[in-house]
Amino acid sequence: AGPAASGAAGTCGRSAEAAGPADSMPTSWAACSMAGGGGEVGARAVSSPPLRGLQLVQQGAEARLYRGQFLGRAAVVKFRFPKRYRHPALEERLSRRRTAQEARSLLRCRRAGISAPVVYFVDYVSNCIYLEDIVESTTVRDYITSVQQSGKDTNNLFLVAEKIGEVLARMHDEDLIHGDLTTSNMLLRPPVEELDLVLIDFGLSFISGLPEDKGVDLYVLERAFLSTHPNTDALFEALLKKYSTTSKKSSLVIKKLDEVRLRGRKRSMVG
Ligand SMILES: Nc1ncnc2c1ncn2[C@@H]1O[C@H](COP(=O)(O)OP(=O)(O)OP(=O)(O)O)[C@@H](O)[C@H]1O
Ligand SMILES: [Mg+2]
């Protein structure tokens, strides 16, 4: 996806935002029937994205992911469905905020030259975000697992770890905090050898220049990384080393990371 694609995405997103409530949406959107067949587009919560022919590919705790075509392009649609255990007003606010945050941060990444899916369209009525499908990509999680299980040379894993360190340093230098860093929220575009790392899942992201927030972001990743992938201490160390040499402000961040680790350890000793 080149600059043309991202330009088109910007226009799409803005027009969706400007469109406001369902009754002022472009008729082609409002006229779309629900993928699931039921429900209606309106102020009330909807149960699936308003576009035909989407295939459900993943059902998560917070969102459903669909795959399909959007204006002729391979797209994924992330739909934050209404959770029944939350108060409807709170639910609506949370879903809307996460959808908005996800769109904003993806655009911020792309503006800064950090690989992230193009935002095709944002629908605040149903809290759906239409993104570029990173076709045939694999999550870093699956990649690490498959290399570890294959017993192949793990040298490539060090290259991937360094790439993650570099990309996160650039993201943090933009004062963007991801909020949910895991190896499932990073994709590798094929061919994997090119190390085109794509960051996704920015629903919990926020803007902050504080070393503490960046340190916590890395701590969250460290916990997820080491618990998902056994015997990867050296790999994570390589990641942090690359982070430190790439980021202009890394020393305060790593200091905070050390503090947060210590706090975590104290907490687990107290119980
Ligand atoms: N743009 C994309 N292209 C290809 N695959 C994607 C894309 N976005 C997401 N995926 C796939 O779907 C999975 C889930 O997506 P994502 O992480 O955005 O949602 P989630 O984790 O369910 O969200 P939440 O944080 O709300 O629980 C990813 O791990 C990845 O495998
Ligand atoms: Mg995710």
PDB file of N, CA and C and ligand atoms in Angstrom, residues 180 184-185 201, ligand 2:
ATOM      1  N   ASP A 180      -0.925  -2.438  24.505  1.00  0.00           N
ATOM      2  CA  ASP A 180      -1.239  -3.879  24.525  1.00  0.00           C
ATOM      3  C   ASP A 180      -0.204  -4.633  23.682  1.00  0.00           C
ATOM      4  N   SER A 184       1.260 -11.274  19.413  1.00  0.00           N
ATOM      5  CA  SER A 184       0.101 -11.473  18.525  1.00  0.00           C
ATOM      6  C   SER A 184      -0.303 -10.167  17.859  1.00  0.00           C
ATOM      7  N   ASN A 185       0.158  -9.057  18.419  1.00  0.00           N
ATOM      8  CA  ASN A 185      -0.215  -7.756  17.860  1.00  0.00           C
ATOM      9  C   ASN A 185       0.861  -7.190  16.943  1.00  0.00           C
ATOM     10  N   ASP A 201      -3.633  -3.522  16.364  1.00  0.00           N
ATOM     11  CA  ASP A 201      -4.372  -3.590  17.627  1.00  0.00           C
ATOM     12  C   ASP A 201      -4.062  -2.408  18.558  1.00  0.00           C
TER      13      ASP A 201
HETATM   14 MG    MG B   2      -4.757  -8.510  19.419  1.00  0.00          MG
END
